[in-house]
Coordinates of N, CA and C in Angstrom, one line a residue:
Q1 N 0.8 -1.2 0.0 CA 0.0 0.0 0.0 C 0.9 1.2 0.0
V2 N 0.6 2.2 -0.9 CA 1.3 3.5 -1.0 C 0.2 4.5 -0.6
T3 N 0.6 5.4 0.3 CA -0.3 6.5 0.8 C 0.3 7.8 0.4
I4 N -0.5 8.7 -0.2 CA -0.1 10.0 -0.6 C -0.9 11.0 0.2
T5 N -0.3 11.9 0.9 CA -1.0 12.9 1.7 C -0.6 14.3 1.1
T6 N -1.6 15.1 0.7 CA -1.4 16.4 0.3 C -2.3 17.4 1.1
G7 N -1.9 18.7 1.1 CA -2.8 19.7 1.7 C -2.4 20.1 3.1
K8 N -1.7 19.3 3.8 CA -1.3 19.7 5.1 C -0.4 20.9 5.1
T9 N 0.5 20.9 4.2 CA 1.4 22.1 4.0 C 1.3 22.4 2.5
K10 N 1.1 23.7 2.1 CA 1.0 24.1 0.7 C 2.2 23.7 0.0
G11 N 2.0 23.0 -1.1 CA 3.1 22.6 -2.0 C 3.9 21.4 -1.6
I12 N 3.4 20.7 -0.6 CA 4.1 19.5 0.0 C 3.2 18.3 -0.2
A13 N 3.8 17.2 -0.7 CA 3.1 15.9 -0.8 C 4.0 14.9 0.0
T14 N 3.3 14.1 0.8 CA 4.0 13.1 1.6 C 3.7 11.7 1.0
V15 N 4.7 10.9 0.7 CA 4.4 9.6 0.2 C 5.0 8.6 1.2
L16 N 4.1 7.7 1.7 CA 4.5 6.7 2.7 C 4.1 5.3 2.1
W17 N 4.9 4.3 2.4 CA 4.7 2.9 2.0 C 5.4 1.9 2.9
K18 N 4.9 0.7 2.9 CA 5.6 -0.4 3.6 C 6.5 -1.0 2.6
A19 N 7.8 -1.2 3.0 CA 8.8 -1.6 2.1 C 8.6 -3.0 1.6
S20 N 8.6 -3.2 0.3 CA 8.6 -4.5 -0.3 C 9.0 -4.2 -1.8
P21 N 9.4 -5.1 -2.5 CA 9.8 -4.8 -3.9 C 8.7 -4.2 -4.7
I22 N 7.5 -4.7 -4.6 CA 6.4 -4.1 -5.4 C 6.1 -2.7 -5.0
T23 N 5.9 -2.5 -3.7 CA 5.5 -1.1 -3.2 C 6.7 -0.1 -3.4
D24 N 7.9 -0.6 -3.4 CA 9.0 0.3 -3.7 C 8.9 0.8 -5.1
I25 N 8.6 -0.1 -6.0 CA 8.5 0.3 -7.4 C 7.3 1.3 -7.6
L26 N 6.2 1.0 -6.9 CA 5.0 1.8 -7.0 C 5.3 3.2 -6.4
A27 N 5.9 3.2 -5.3 CA 6.3 4.5 -4.6 C 7.2 5.3 -5.5
D28 N 8.2 4.7 -6.1 CA 9.1 5.4 -7.0 C 8.4 6.0 -8.2
S29 N 7.4 5.2 -8.7 CA 6.6 5.7 -9.8 C 5.7 6.9 -9.4
V30 N 5.1 6.8 -8.2 CA 4.3 7.9 -7.7 C 5.2 9.2 -7.5
I31 N 6.3 9.0 -6.9 CA 7.2 10.2 -6.7 C 7.7 10.8 -8.0
A32 N 8.0 9.9 -9.0 CA 8.3 10.4 -10.3 C 7.2 11.2 -11.0
L33 N 6.0 10.7 -10.8 CA 4.8 11.4 -11.3 C 4.6 12.8 -10.6
L34 N 4.8 12.8 -9.3 CA 4.7 14.1 -8.6 C 5.8 15.1 -9.0
M35 N 7.0 14.6 -9.2 CA 8.1 15.5 -9.6 C 7.8 16.0 -11.0
H36 N 7.3 15.1 -11.9 CA 7.0 15.6 -13.3 C 5.9 16.6 -13.2
A37 N 4.8 16.3 -12.4 CA 3.7 17.3 -12.3 C 4.2 18.6 -11.8
Q38 N 5.1 18.6 -10.9 CA 5.7 19.8 -10.3 C 6.4 20.7 -11.3
S39 N 7.0 20.1 -12.3 CA 7.8 20.8 -13.3 C 7.0 21.0 -14.6
S40 N 5.8 20.6 -14.7 CA 5.0 20.7 -15.9 C 4.7 22.2 -16.1
A41 N 4.4 22.5 -17.4 CA 4.0 23.9 -17.7 C 2.8 24.3 -17.0
A42 N 1.8 23.4 -16.9 CA 0.5 23.7 -16.2 C 0.8 24.1 -14.7
S43 N 1.7 23.3 -14.1 CA 2.0 23.6 -12.7 C 2.7 24.9 -12.5
I44 N 3.6 25.3 -13.4 CA 4.3 26.5 -13.3 C 3.3 27.7 -13.5
R45 N 2.4 27.5 -14.5 CA 1.4 28.6 -14.7 C 0.5 28.7 -13.4
L46 N 0.1 27.6 -12.8 CA -0.8 27.7 -11.6 C -0.1 28.3 -10.4
T47 N 1.2 28.0 -10.2 CA 1.9 28.6 -9.1 C 2.5 29.9 -9.4
S48 N 2.6 30.3 -10.6 CA 3.2 31.5 -11.1 C 4.7 31.7 -10.6
K49 N 5.3 30.5 -10.3 CA 6.7 30.5 -9.9 C 7.4 29.5 -10.8
P50 N 8.7 29.8 -11.1 CA 9.4 28.8 -11.9 C 9.6 27.5 -11.2
C51 N 9.8 26.4 -11.9 CA 10.0 25.1 -11.2 C 11.4 25.2 -10.5
S52 N 11.6 24.3 -9.6 CA 12.8 24.3 -8.8 C 14.0 23.7 -9.4
H53 N 13.9 23.0 -10.5 CA 15.0 22.4 -11.1 C 15.7 23.4 -12.0
G54 N 17.0 23.3 -12.2 CA 17.8 24.2 -13.0 C 17.5 24.1 -14.4
R55 N 17.4 25.2 -15.1 CA 17.3 25.1 -16.6 C 17.9 26.5 -17.1
D56 N 18.8 26.3 -18.0 CA 19.4 27.5 -18.6 C 18.5 28.2 -19.6
I57 N 18.3 29.5 -19.5 CA 17.5 30.2 -20.5 C 18.1 30.1 -21.9
E58 N 19.4 30.0 -22.0 CA 20.0 30.0 -23.3 C 19.8 28.6 -24.0
D59 N 19.2 27.6 -23.3 CA 18.9 26.3 -23.9 C 17.6 26.3 -24.6
E60 N 16.8 27.4 -24.4 CA 15.5 27.5 -25.0 C 15.6 27.4 -26.5
G61 N 14.7 26.5 -27.1 CA 14.7 26.4 -28.6 C 15.8 25.4 -29.1
K62 N 16.7 24.9 -28.2 CA 17.7 24.0 -28.7 C 17.1 22.6 -28.5
P63 N 17.7 21.6 -29.2 CA 17.2 20.2 -29.0 C 17.4 19.8 -27.6
D64 N 16.4 19.0 -27.1 CA 16.4 18.5 -25.7 C 17.4 17.4 -25.6
T65 N 18.6 17.6 -25.0 CA 19.6 16.6 -24.8 C 19.8 16.4 -23.3
K66 N 18.9 17.0 -22.5 CA 19.1 16.9 -21.0 C 18.8 15.5 -20.5
R67 N 17.7 14.8 -21.0 CA 17.4 13.5 -20.5 C 18.5 12.5 -20.7
P68 N 19.0 12.3 -21.9 CA 20.1 11.3 -22.0 C 21.3 11.7 -21.1
K69 N 21.6 13.0 -21.0 CA 22.8 13.3 -20.2 C 22.5 13.0 -18.7
S70 N 21.3 13.3 -18.3 CA 21.0 13.1 -16.9 C 20.9 11.6 -16.5
I71 N 20.4 10.8 -17.4 CA 20.3 9.4 -17.1 C 21.7 8.8 -17.2
F72 N 22.5 9.3 -18.1 CA 23.9 8.9 -18.2 C 24.7 9.3 -16.9
Q73 N 24.3 10.4 -16.3 CA 25.0 10.8 -15.1 C 24.6 9.8 -13.9
V74 N 23.3 9.3 -14.0 CA 22.9 8.3 -13.0 C 23.7 7.0 -13.2
F75 N 23.8 6.6 -14.5 CA 24.6 5.4 -14.7 C 26.1 5.6 -14.2
Y76 N 26.7 6.8 -14.5 CA 28.0 7.0 -14.0 C 28.1 7.0 -12.5
D77 N 27.2 7.7 -11.8 CA 27.2 7.7 -10.3 C 27.0 6.3 -9.8
T78 N 26.1 5.5 -10.3 CA 25.9 4.1 -9.8 C 27.2 3.3 -10.0
L79 N 27.8 3.4 -11.2 CA 29.0 2.6 -11.4 C 30.1 3.1 -10.5
S80 N 30.2 4.4 -10.3 CA 31.3 5.0 -9.4 C 31.2 4.5 -8.0
Q81 N 30.0 4.3 -7.5 CA 29.8 3.9 -6.2 C 30.1 2.4 -6.0
Q82 N 30.2 1.7 -7.1 CA 30.4 0.2 -7.0 C 31.9 -0.2 -7.3
F83 N 32.5 0.6 -8.1 CA 33.8 0.2 -8.7 C 34.9 1.2 -8.4
K84 N 36.2 0.7 -8.4 CA 37.4 1.5 -8.1 C 37.5 2.7 -9.0
T85 N 37.4 2.5 -10.3 CA 37.6 3.6 -11.2 C 36.6 3.5 -12.3
V86 N 36.0 4.6 -12.7 CA 35.0 4.7 -13.8 C 35.4 5.9 -14.7
E87 N 35.6 5.7 -16.0 CA 35.8 6.8 -16.9 C 34.6 6.8 -17.9
A88 N 34.2 7.9 -18.3 CA 33.0 8.0 -19.1 C 33.2 8.9 -20.3
V89 N 32.6 8.6 -21.4 CA 32.5 9.4 -22.6 C 31.1 9.5 -23.1
Y90 N 30.6 10.7 -23.3 CA 29.2 10.9 -23.6 C 29.1 11.4 -25.1
E91 N 28.1 10.9 -25.8 CA 27.8 11.4 -27.2 C 26.3 11.3 -27.4
A92 N 25.7 12.3 -27.7 CA 24.2 12.4 -28.0 C 23.4 11.4 -27.1
R93 N 23.0 10.2 -27.8 CA 22.2 9.2 -27.0 C 23.1 8.0 -26.7
R94 N 24.4 8.2 -26.6 CA 25.2 7.0 -26.3 C 26.3 7.5 -25.2
A95 N 26.6 6.5 -24.4 CA 27.7 6.7 -23.4 C 28.5 5.4 -23.3
T96 N 29.8 5.6 -23.1 CA 30.7 4.5 -22.9 C 31.4 4.7 -21.6
F97 N 31.5 3.6 -20.9 CA 32.2 3.6 -19.6 C 33.3 2.6 -19.5
E98 N 34.4 3.0 -19.0 CA 35.5 2.0 -18.7 C 35.5 1.8 -17.2
V99 N 35.2 0.6 -16.8 CA 35.1 0.3 -15.4 C 36.3 -0.6 -15.0
R100 N 37.0 -0.1 -13.9 CA 38.1 -0.9 -13.4 C 37.9 -1.3 -11.9
T101 N 38.2 -2.5 -11.6 CA 38.0 -3.0 -10.3 C 39.1 -4.0 -9.9
D102 N 39.3 -4.2 -8.6 CA 40.4 -5.1 -8.2 C 39.8 -6.5 -7.8
A103 N 38.5 -6.8 -8.1 CA 38.0 -8.1 -7.8 C 36.8 -8.3 -8.7
G104 N 36.6 -9.6 -9.1 CA 35.5 -10.0 -9.9 C 34.6 -10.9 -9.2
L105 N 33.5 -11.3 -9.8 CA 32.6 -12.2 -9.2 C 33.0 -13.7 -9.4
E106 N 33.4 -14.0 -10.7 CA 33.9 -15.3 -11.0 C 35.4 -15.5 -10.7
S107 N 36.1 -14.4 -11.0 CA 37.6 -14.5 -10.9 C 38.1 -14.2 -9.5
G108 N 37.2 -13.7 -8.6 CA 37.6 -13.5 -7.2 C 38.6 -12.3 -7.1
A109 N 39.3 -12.3 -6.0 CA 40.3 -11.3 -5.8 C 41.5 -11.4 -6.7
L110 N 42.0 -10.3 -7.2 CA 43.1 -10.3 -8.1 C 44.4 -10.1 -7.4
L111 N 45.5 -10.4 -8.0 CA 46.8 -10.1 -7.4 C 47.0 -8.6 -7.2
A112 N 47.9 -8.3 -6.3 CA 48.2 -6.8 -6.1 C 48.6 -6.2 -7.4
G113 N 48.0 -5.1 -7.7 CA 48.4 -4.3 -8.9 C 47.6 -4.7 -10.1
E114 N 46.9 -5.9 -10.1 CA 46.1 -6.3 -11.2 C 44.7 -5.6 -11.2
E115 N 44.1 -5.4 -12.3 CA 42.8 -4.8 -12.4 C 42.0 -5.6 -13.4
L116 N 40.7 -5.7 -13.1 CA 39.8 -6.2 -14.1 C 39.1 -5.0 -14.8
V117 N 39.1 -5.1 -16.1 CA 38.6 -3.9 -16.9 C 37.3 -4.4 -17.6
C118 N 36.2 -3.6 -17.5 CA 35.0 -3.9 -18.2 C 34.7 -2.7 -19.0
N119 N 34.3 -2.9 -20.3 CA 33.9 -1.8 -21.2 C 32.4 -1.9 -21.4
V120 N 31.7 -0.8 -21.0 CA 30.3 -0.7 -21.0 C 29.8 0.3 -22.1
S121 N 28.8 0.0 -22.8 CA 28.2 0.9 -23.8 C 26.7 0.9 -23.6
V122 N 26.2 2.1 -23.5 CA 24.7 2.3 -23.4 C 24.3 3.2 -24.5
H123 N 23.3 2.7 -25.3 CA 22.8 3.5 -26.4 C 21.3 3.5 -26.4
F124 N 20.7 4.7 -26.4 CA 19.3 4.9 -26.5 C 18.9 5.1 -27.9
K125 N 18.1 4.2 -28.5 CA 17.7 4.2 -29.9 C 17.1 5.5 -30.4
E126 N 16.2 6.0 -29.5 CA 15.5 7.2 -29.9 C 15.6 8.3 -28.8
K127 N 15.4 9.5 -29.2 CA 15.6 10.6 -28.3 C 15.1 10.4 -26.9
D128 N 13.8 10.2 -26.7 CA 13.2 10.1 -25.4 C 12.8 8.6 -25.1
S129 N 13.3 7.7 -25.8 CA 13.0 6.3 -25.6 C 13.6 5.8 -24.3
P130 N 12.8 5.0 -23.5 CA 13.4 4.3 -22.3 C 14.2 3.1 -22.7
E131 N 14.1 2.6 -24.0 CA 14.7 1.4 -24.4 C 16.2 1.7 -24.7
A132 N 17.1 1.1 -23.8 CA 18.5 1.2 -24.0 C 19.1 -0.1 -24.4
K133 N 20.1 0.0 -25.3 CA 20.9 -1.2 -25.6 C 22.2 -1.1 -24.7
V134 N 22.3 -2.0 -23.8 CA 23.5 -2.0 -22.9 C 24.3 -3.2 -23.3
T135 N 25.6 -3.0 -23.6 CA 26.5 -4.1 -23.8 C 27.7 -3.9 -22.9
V136 N 28.2 -5.0 -22.4 CA 29.3 -5.1 -21.4 C 30.3 -6.1 -21.9
E137 N 31.5 -5.7 -22.1 CA 32.6 -6.6 -22.5 C 33.5 -6.7 -21.3
C138 N 33.7 -7.9 -20.8 CA 34.5 -8.2 -19.6 C 34.9 -9.6 -19.5
T139 N 36.1 -9.9 -19.0 CA 36.5 -11.3 -18.9 C 35.7 -12.0 -17.8
D140 N 35.1 -11.3 -16.9 CA 34.3 -11.9 -15.8 C 32.9 -11.9 -16.3
A141 N 32.3 -13.0 -16.8 CA 31.0 -13.0 -17.3 C 29.9 -12.7 -16.3
K142 N 30.1 -13.1 -15.1 CA 29.1 -12.8 -14.0 C 29.0 -11.3 -13.7
L143 N 30.2 -10.7 -13.6 CA 30.3 -9.3 -13.4 C 29.6 -8.5 -14.5
A144 N 30.0 -8.9 -15.7 CA 29.4 -8.3 -16.9 C 27.9 -8.4 -16.9
S145 N 27.4 -9.5 -16.6 CA 25.9 -9.8 -16.5 C 25.3 -8.9 -15.5
N146 N 25.9 -8.8 -14.3 CA 25.3 -7.9 -13.2 C 25.3 -6.5 -13.6
V147 N 26.4 -6.0 -14.2 CA 26.5 -4.6 -14.6 C 25.4 -4.3 -15.7
Q148 N 25.3 -5.2 -16.6 CA 24.3 -5.0 -17.7 C 22.9 -5.0 -17.1
E149 N 22.5 -5.9 -16.3 CA 21.2 -5.9 -15.7 C 20.9 -4.7 -14.8
C150 N 21.9 -4.2 -14.1 CA 21.8 -3.0 -13.2 C 21.4 -1.8 -14.1
L151 N 22.2 -1.6 -15.2 CA 22.0 -0.4 -16.0 C 20.6 -0.5 -16.8
H152 N 20.2 -1.8 -17.2 CA 18.9 -1.9 -17.8 C 17.8 -1.6 -16.8
R153 N 17.9 -1.9 -15.6 CA 16.9 -1.6 -14.6 C 16.9 -0.1 -14.3
I154 N 18.0 0.5 -14.3 CA 18.0 2.0 -14.1 C 17.3 2.7 -15.3
A155 N 17.6 2.2 -16.5 CA 16.9 2.8 -17.7 C 15.4 2.6 -17.6
D156 N 15.0 1.3 -17.2 CA 13.5 1.1 -17.1 C 12.9 1.9 -16.0
A157 N 13.6 2.1 -14.9 CA 13.0 2.9 -13.8 C 12.9 4.3 -14.1
S158 N 13.8 4.8 -15.0 CA 13.7 6.2 -15.4 C 12.7 6.5 -16.4
A159 N 12.1 5.5 -17.0 CA 11.1 5.7 -18.1 C 9.8 6.1 -17.5
P160 N 8.9 6.8 -18.2 CA 7.6 7.1 -17.8 C 6.8 5.9 -17.5
V161 N 5.9 5.9 -16.5 CA 5.1 4.8 -16.2 C 4.1 4.6 -17.3
R162 N 4.0 3.3 -17.8 CA 3.0 3.0 -18.8 C 1.7 2.6 -18.2
I163 N 0.6 3.2 -18.7 CA -0.7 3.0 -18.1 C -1.5 2.1 -19.1

C-alpha cells in the first residue's frame, strides 16, 4: 500500500509505503509522477513560480539533450559507487564507460596491482525512448551480466510509467 498525503502544507506531498519490492516500485513511480507534475508547464502557470530544477534560459529552442545526459549521469554515479575507477565518454544518445575493479565475481580477488577492466556501452535508440541497448565486455561474465542488468533496470526505472 502506498499512501499520498497532500494539503497539510501548501506545495508538499508526503508519500508513505511499507517496504517491499512491489511497493518500492509503485512509490518510486508515484514520486516520479509528482516530480513531473511539479515541473510541468501547467504547474508553473498555476503557481506563477518557476520550477525548482535548474534550466538555462540559453537552452530554449535547442534540441532537448538533457534527459540522456541526466540518465547517463545516473549510470556514472551508480558505477562509481560500486567500482574502483570509472571513466565516461558521452555522445548524444550514447555513453561508454570503462570500469576498473580489483575483484571480480567469477575471478575473485586479483593479485596486487592487477585490475579487471569492463567496457560498457549504453545507447538509447530514440531521443526520449526508455529502451536502452546495454553491452558489457568483460572477462568476468558474471560481473558483466550484473552490470548489464543493473543499467537496464535503471533505464527502465527512469522511463515514464506506462498505463
